Coordinates of C-alpha atoms and ligand atoms in Angstrom, one line a residue:
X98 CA 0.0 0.0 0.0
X99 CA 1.7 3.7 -0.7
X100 CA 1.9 6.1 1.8
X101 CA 2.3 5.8 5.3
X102 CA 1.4 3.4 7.9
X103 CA -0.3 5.2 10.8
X104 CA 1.1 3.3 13.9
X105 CA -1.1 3.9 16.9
X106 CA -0.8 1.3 18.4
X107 CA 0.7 1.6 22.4
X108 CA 3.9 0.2 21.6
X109 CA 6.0 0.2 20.0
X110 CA 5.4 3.8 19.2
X111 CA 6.9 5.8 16.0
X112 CA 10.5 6.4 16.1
X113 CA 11.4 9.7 15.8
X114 CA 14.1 10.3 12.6
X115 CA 16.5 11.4 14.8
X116 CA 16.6 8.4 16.8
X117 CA 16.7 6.1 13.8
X118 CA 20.0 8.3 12.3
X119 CA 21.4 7.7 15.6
X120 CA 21.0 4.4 15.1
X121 CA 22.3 4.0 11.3
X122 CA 26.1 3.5 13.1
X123 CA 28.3 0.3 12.7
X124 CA 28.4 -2.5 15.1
X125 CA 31.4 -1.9 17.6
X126 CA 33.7 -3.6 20.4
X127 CA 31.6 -3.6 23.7
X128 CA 34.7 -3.8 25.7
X129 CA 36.5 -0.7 23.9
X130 CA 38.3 1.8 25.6
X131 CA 35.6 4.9 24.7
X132 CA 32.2 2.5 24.8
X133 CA 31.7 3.9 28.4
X134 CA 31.8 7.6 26.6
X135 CA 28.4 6.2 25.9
X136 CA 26.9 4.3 28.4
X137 CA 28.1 6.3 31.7
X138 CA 26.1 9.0 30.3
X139 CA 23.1 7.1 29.5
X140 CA 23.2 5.6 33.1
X141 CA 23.4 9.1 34.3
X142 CA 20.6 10.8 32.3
X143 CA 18.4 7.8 32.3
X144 CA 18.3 8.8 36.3
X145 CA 16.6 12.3 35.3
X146 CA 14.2 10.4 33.8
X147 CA 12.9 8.0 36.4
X148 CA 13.8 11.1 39.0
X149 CA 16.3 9.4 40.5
X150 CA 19.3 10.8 42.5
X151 CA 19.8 7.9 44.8
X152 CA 18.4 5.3 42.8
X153 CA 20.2 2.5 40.6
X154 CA 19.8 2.1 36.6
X155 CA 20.2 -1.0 35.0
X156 CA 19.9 -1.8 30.9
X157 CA 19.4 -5.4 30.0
X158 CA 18.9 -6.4 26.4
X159 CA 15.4 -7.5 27.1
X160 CA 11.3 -6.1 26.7
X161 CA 9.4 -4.8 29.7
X162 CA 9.0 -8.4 30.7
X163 CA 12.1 -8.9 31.1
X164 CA 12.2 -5.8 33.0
X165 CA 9.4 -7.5 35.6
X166 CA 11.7 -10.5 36.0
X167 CA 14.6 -8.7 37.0
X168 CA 12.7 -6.5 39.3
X169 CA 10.9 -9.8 41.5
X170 CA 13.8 -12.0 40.9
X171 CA 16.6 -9.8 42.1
X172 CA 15.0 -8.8 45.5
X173 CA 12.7 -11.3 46.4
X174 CA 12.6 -14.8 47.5
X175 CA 10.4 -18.1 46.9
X176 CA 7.3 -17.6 48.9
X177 CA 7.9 -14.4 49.6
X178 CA 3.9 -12.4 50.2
X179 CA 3.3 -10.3 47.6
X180 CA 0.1 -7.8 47.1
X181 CA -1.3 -6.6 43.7
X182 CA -4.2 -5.5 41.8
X183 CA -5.3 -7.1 38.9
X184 CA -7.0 -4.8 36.4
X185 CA -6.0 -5.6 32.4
X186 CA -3.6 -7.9 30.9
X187 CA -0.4 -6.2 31.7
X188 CA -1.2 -6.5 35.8
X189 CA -2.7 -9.7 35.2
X190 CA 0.6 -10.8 33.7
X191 CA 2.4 -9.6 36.3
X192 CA 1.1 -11.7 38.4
X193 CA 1.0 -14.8 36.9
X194 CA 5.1 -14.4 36.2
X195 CA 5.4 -13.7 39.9
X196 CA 3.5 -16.5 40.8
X197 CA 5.7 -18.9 38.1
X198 CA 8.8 -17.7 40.3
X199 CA 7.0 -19.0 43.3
X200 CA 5.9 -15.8 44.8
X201 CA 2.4 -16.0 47.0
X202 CA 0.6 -13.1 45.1
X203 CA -2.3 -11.9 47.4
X204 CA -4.3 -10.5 44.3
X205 CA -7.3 -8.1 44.4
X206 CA -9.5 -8.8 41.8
X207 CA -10.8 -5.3 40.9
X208 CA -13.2 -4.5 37.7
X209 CA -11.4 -3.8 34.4
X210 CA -11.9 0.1 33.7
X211 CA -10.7 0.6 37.1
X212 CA -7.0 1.4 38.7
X213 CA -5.0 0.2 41.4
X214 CA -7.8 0.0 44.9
X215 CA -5.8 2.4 47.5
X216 CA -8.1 1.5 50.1
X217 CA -8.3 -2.2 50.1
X218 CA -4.1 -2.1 49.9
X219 CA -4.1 0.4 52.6
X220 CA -6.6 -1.8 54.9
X221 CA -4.9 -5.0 53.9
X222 CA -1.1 -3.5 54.9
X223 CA -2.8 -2.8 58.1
X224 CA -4.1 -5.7 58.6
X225 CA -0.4 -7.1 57.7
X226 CA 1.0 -6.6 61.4
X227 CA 3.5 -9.1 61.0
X228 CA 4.5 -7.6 57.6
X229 CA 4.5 -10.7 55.4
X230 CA 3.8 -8.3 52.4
X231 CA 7.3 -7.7 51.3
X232 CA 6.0 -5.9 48.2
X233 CA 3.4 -4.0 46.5
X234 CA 3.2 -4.2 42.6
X235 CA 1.7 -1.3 41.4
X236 CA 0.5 -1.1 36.9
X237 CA 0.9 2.9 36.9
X238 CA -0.5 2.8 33.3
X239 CA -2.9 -0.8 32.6
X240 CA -2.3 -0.3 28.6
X241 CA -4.9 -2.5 28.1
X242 CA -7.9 -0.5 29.6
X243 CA -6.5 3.2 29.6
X244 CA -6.0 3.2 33.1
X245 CA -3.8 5.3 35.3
X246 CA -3.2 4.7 38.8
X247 CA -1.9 6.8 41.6
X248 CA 1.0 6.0 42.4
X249 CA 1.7 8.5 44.8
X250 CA -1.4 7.6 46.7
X251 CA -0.3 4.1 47.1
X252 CA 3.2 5.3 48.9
X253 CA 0.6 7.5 51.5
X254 CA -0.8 4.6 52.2
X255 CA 2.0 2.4 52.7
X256 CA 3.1 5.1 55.1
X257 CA 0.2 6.1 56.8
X258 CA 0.1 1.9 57.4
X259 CA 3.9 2.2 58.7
X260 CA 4.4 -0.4 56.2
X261 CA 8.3 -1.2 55.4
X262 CA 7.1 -3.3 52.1
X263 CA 8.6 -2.5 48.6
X264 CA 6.8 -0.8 46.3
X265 CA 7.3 -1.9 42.9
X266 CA 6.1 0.2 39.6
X267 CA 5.1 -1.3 35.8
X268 CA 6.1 2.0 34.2
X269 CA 6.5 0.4 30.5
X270 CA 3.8 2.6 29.1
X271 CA 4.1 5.5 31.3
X272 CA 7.6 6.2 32.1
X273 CA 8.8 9.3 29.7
X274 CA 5.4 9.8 29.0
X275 CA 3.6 10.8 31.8
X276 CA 4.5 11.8 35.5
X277 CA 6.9 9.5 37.1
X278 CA 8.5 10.2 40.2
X279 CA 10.9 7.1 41.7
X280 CA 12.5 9.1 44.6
X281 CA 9.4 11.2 45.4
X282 CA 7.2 8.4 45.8
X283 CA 9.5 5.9 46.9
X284 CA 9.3 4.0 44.4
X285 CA 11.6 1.2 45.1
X286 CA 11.4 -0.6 41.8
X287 CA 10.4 0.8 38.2
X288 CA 10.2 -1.0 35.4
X289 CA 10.3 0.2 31.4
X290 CA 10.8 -0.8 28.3
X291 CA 12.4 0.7 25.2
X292 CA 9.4 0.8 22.5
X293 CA 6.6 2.8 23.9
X294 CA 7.9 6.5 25.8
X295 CA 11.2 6.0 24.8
X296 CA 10.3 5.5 21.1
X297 CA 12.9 2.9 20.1
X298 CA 12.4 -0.7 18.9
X299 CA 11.6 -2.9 21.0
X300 CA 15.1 -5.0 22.9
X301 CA 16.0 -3.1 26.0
X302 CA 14.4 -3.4 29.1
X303 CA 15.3 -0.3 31.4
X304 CA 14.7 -0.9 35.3
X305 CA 15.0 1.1 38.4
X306 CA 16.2 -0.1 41.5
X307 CA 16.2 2.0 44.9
X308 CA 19.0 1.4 47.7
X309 CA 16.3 -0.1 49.8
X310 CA 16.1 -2.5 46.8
X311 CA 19.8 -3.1 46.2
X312 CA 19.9 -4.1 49.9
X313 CA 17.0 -6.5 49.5
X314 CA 19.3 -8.2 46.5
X315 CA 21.7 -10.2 49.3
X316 CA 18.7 -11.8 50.5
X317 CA 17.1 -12.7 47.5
X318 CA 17.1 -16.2 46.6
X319 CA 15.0 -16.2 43.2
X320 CA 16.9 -18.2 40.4
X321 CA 18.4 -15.6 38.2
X322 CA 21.1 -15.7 35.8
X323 CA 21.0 -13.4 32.6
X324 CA 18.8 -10.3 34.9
X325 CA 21.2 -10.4 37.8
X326 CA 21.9 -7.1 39.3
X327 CA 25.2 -8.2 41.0
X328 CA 26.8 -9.0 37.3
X329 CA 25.6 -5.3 36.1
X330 CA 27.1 -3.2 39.1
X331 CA 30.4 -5.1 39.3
X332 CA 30.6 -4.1 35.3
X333 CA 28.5 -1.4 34.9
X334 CA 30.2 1.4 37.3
X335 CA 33.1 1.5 34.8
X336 CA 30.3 1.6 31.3
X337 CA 30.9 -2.2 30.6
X338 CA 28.4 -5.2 30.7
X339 CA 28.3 -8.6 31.6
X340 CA 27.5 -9.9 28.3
X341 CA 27.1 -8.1 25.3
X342 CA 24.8 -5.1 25.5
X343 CA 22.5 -3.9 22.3
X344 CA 24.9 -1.3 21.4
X345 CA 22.8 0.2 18.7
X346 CA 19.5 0.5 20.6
X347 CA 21.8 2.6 23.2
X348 CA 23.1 5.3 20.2
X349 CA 19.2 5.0 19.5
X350 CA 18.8 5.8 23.7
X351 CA 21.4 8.7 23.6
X352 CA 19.0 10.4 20.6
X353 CA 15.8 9.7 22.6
X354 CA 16.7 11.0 26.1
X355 CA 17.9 13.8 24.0
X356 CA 15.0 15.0 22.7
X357 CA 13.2 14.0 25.8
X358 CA 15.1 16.8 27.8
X359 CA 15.6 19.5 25.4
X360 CA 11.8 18.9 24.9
X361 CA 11.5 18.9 28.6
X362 CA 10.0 16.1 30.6
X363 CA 6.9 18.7 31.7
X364 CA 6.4 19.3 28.2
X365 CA 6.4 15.8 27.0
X366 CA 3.5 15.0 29.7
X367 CA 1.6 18.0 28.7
X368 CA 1.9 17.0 25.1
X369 CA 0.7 13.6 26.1
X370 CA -2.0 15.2 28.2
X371 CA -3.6 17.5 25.4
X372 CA -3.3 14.9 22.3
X373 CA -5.0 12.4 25.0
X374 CA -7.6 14.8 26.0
X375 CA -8.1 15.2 22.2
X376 CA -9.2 11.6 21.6
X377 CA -11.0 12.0 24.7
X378 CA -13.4 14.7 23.2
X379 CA -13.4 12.8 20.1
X380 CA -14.7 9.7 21.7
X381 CA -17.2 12.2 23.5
X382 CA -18.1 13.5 20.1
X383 CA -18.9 10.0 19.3
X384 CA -21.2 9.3 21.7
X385 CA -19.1 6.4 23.0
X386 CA -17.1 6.3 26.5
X387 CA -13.6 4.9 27.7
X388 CA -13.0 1.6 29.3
X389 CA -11.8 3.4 31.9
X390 CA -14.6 4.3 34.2
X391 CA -13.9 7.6 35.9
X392 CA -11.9 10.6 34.8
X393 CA -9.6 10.4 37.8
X394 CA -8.4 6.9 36.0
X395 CA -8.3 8.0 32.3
X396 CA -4.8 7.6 30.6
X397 CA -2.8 10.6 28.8
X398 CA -1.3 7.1 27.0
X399 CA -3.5 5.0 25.6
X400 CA -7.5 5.3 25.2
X401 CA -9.5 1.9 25.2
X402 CA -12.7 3.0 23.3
X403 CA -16.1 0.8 24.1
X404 CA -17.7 0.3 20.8
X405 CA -21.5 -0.4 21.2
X406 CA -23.4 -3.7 21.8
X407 CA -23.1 -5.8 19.1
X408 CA -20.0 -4.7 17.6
X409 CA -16.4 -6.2 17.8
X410 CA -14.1 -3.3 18.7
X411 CA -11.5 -6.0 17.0
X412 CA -13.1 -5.8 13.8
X413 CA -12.8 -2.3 14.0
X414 CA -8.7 -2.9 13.9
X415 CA -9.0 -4.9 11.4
X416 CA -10.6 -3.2 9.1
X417 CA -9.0 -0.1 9.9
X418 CA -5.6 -1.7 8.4
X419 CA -6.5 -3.4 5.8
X420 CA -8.7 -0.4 4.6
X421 CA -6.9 2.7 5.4
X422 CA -3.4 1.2 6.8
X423 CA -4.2 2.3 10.1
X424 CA -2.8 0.2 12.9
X425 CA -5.5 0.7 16.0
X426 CA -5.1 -1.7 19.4
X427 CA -6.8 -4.5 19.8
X428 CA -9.2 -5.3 23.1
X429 CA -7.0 -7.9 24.8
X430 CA -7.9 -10.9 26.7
X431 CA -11.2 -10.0 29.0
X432 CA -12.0 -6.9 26.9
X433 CA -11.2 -8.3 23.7
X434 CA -14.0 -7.1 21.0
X435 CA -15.7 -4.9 23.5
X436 CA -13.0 -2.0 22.7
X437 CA -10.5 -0.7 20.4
X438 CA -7.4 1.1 21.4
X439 CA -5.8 4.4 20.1
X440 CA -2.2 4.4 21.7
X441 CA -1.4 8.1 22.0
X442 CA 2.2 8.2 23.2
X443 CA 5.7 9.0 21.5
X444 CA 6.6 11.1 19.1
X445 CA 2.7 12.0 18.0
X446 CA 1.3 15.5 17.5
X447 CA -2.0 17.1 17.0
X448 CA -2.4 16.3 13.2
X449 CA -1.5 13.1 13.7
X450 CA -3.9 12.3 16.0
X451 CA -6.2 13.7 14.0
X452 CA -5.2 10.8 11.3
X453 CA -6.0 8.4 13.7
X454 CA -9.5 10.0 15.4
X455 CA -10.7 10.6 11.3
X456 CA -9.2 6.9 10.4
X457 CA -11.2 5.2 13.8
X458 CA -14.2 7.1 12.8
X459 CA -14.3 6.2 9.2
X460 CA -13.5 2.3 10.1
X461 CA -16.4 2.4 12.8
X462 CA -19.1 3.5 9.7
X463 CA -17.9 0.9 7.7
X464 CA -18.9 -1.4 10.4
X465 CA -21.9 0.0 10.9
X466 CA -21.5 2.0 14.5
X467 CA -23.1 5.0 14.0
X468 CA -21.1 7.8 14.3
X469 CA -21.0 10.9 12.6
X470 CA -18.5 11.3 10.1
X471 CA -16.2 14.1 11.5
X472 CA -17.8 14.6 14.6
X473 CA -15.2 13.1 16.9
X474 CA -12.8 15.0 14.1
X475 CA -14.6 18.1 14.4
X476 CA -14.4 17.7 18.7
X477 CA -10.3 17.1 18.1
X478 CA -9.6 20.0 15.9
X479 CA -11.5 22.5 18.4
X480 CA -10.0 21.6 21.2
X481 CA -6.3 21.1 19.7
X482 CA -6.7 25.0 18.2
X483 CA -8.1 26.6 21.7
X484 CA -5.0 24.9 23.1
X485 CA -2.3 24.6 20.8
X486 CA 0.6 27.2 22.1
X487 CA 0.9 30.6 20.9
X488 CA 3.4 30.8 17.6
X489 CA 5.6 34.2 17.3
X490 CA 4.7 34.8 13.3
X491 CA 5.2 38.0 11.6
X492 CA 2.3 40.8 11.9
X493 CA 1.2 41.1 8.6
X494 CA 0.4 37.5 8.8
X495 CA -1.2 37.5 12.0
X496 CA -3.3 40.5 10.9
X497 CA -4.7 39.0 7.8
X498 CA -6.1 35.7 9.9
Ligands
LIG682 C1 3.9 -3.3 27.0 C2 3.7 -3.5 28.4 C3 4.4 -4.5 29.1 C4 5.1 -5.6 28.5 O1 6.2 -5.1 27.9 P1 6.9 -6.0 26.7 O2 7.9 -5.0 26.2 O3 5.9 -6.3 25.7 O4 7.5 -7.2 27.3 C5 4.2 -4.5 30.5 N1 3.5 -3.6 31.1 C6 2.8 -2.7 30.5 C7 2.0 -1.7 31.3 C8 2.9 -2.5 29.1 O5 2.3 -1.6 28.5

């Protein structure tokens, strides 16, 4: 098909052409005397991104899963207690790969559309006396429903339950796209991966570790081999790895955290903020509404749209590609046909979100859901010109608008 593929899906994202030159470089010796020219810097600036003065970075060739192994299996224990909500697939995966390392997950089941239950953790830590919870996993952003949790709110009420348990973060679809604070919210462990904020392909998984969490590794008896935190440190404090690092995704790192801080981290999340809040008046415009079920929850990342009764929000993917090359998310798992997705983070700006919001709206008539043909368009364009930011142009132009 000619033209463009419009990827919009939540990962991986569109690479940005500056990260993709960065990446156009020849293979090279990973034990050479100027590799850690590189990487020492990456380890640094990587730390500004998670907010992290005190806090440990690690790079594993890997995917955010990867990233969730290392995490468990480097500071916890067989049998070790751990508590977590399951809202979406990501959570609900999560899970089950703590409980295939032999973790005891104490799960709260909690209605898909909603976030992480504050309460219920805050009641059950307190119920914990004996403080067999040695960690709290926390989905900031489920990518399957649209859902964002506050993380900040789950630190209160570890406190305010004098609970010493971890508190571990999925940040794969949020970190360097929406507010993450590690050493702020005492985040102990945060997880990402390379394809979604960070706008690479897909192969590194980027985790967070706090001292607390470093301190828990002598403890830890979960198997691990290839995602071992020791192996890192002892090479990584002088820009070397254990085994051999993707060196090209890491040129493609150095151009990403780049533009991420010349953009400025604020700015990214209030870019993510307004092209969400687009989709969201789009949807609106539509007369449909978001998976997630209250504003408080609803993601600046990814928007999981309900299509009506008797549709298949899948088919609406589907089409949507083979019609119009227009790669939408699919409903996974418990949601599957009873939404499509619209991932809405990367390097993405008003018009093209506006690609996406006219390509969704024209897919959904095919099907038959009746929506107006460029009402959720219309909704998106108003809202993106009442808040796009002032330009400097010259007066004569400015005059004659
Ligand atoms: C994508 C994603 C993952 C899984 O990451 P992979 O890179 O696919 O292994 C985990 N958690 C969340 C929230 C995600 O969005």
């Amino acid at each position: 098909m000619p033209g463009r593929n419009a990827l919009f899906i939540p990962g991986p994202t569109n690479m940005p052409a500056a990260v993709r030159r960065a990446m156009d470089v020849p293979l090279e010796d990973m034990r050479a005397l100027d590799f850690p020219e590189l990487t020492l810097g990456l380890f640094k600036d990587l730390k500004k991104i998670f907010k992290t003065e005190t806090g440990q970075v690690f790079m594993f060739p890997g995917s955010g899963t990867g990233g969730w192994e290392a995490a468990i299996t480097n500071t916890l224990s067989p049998g070790d207690k751990v508590l977590a909500a399951r809202f979406g697939q990501f959570s609900h995966l999560w899970v089950d790969l703590c409980q295939r390392h032999g973790l005891e997950v104490e799960v709260v089941d909690v209605e898909w559309g909603e976030g992480v239950p504050v309460d219920i953790f805050g009641e059950r830590l307190a119920a914990d006396s004996e403080h067999q919870i040695k960690a709290i996993l926390v989905c900031q952003n489920e990518t399957a429903t649209g859902v964002t949790s506050d993380v900040a709110a789950v630190r209160r009420a570890m406190d305010g339950a004098g609970h010493p348990a971890m508190l571990y973060v999925d940040g794969v679809s949020s970190i360097a796209s929406i507010d993450f604070r590690m050493d702020e919210w005492g985040v102990d462990l945060a997880v990402s991966g390379s394809q979604k904020g960070f706008m690479l392909p897909t192969g590194l998984a980027i985790v967070a570790a706090s001292q607390k969490a470093l301190a828990a590794y002598d403890s830890a008896r979960c198997p691990r081999c290839f995602f071992d935190f020791g192996d890192m440190m002892r090479t990584n404090k002088d820009g070397y790895f254990p085994y051999t690092p993707a060196t090209t995704l890491m040129h493609g790192l150095r151009a990403s955290i780049d533009l991420l801080l010349e953009e400025g981290l604020e700015n990214v999340f209030a870019r993510h903020h307004r092209l969400a809040e687009g989709v969201r008046r789009a949807v609106d415009a539509w007369g449909l509404s978001l998976c997630a079920k209250e504003p408080k929850w609803y993601s600046d990342t990814v928007s999981a749209i309900c299509v009506p009764e008797g549709f298949n929000g899948n088919e609406v993917a589907k089409l949507a590609y083979l019609r119009y090359n227009l790669s939408l998310g699919l409903g996974l798992s418990k949601v599957a046909g009873k939404v499509f997705r619209i991932g809405h983070l990367g390097d993405l700006n008003d018009l093209m979100l506006l690609t996406a919001i006219a390509g969704a709206e024209m897919t959904m008539r095919d099907i038959g859901i009746s929506v107006d043909l460029g009402s959720g368009v219309a909704a998106a364009q108003e809202y993106y010109r009442q808040t796009a930011r002032p330009v400097d142009m010259p007066l004569a132009v400015a005059a004659s608008m």
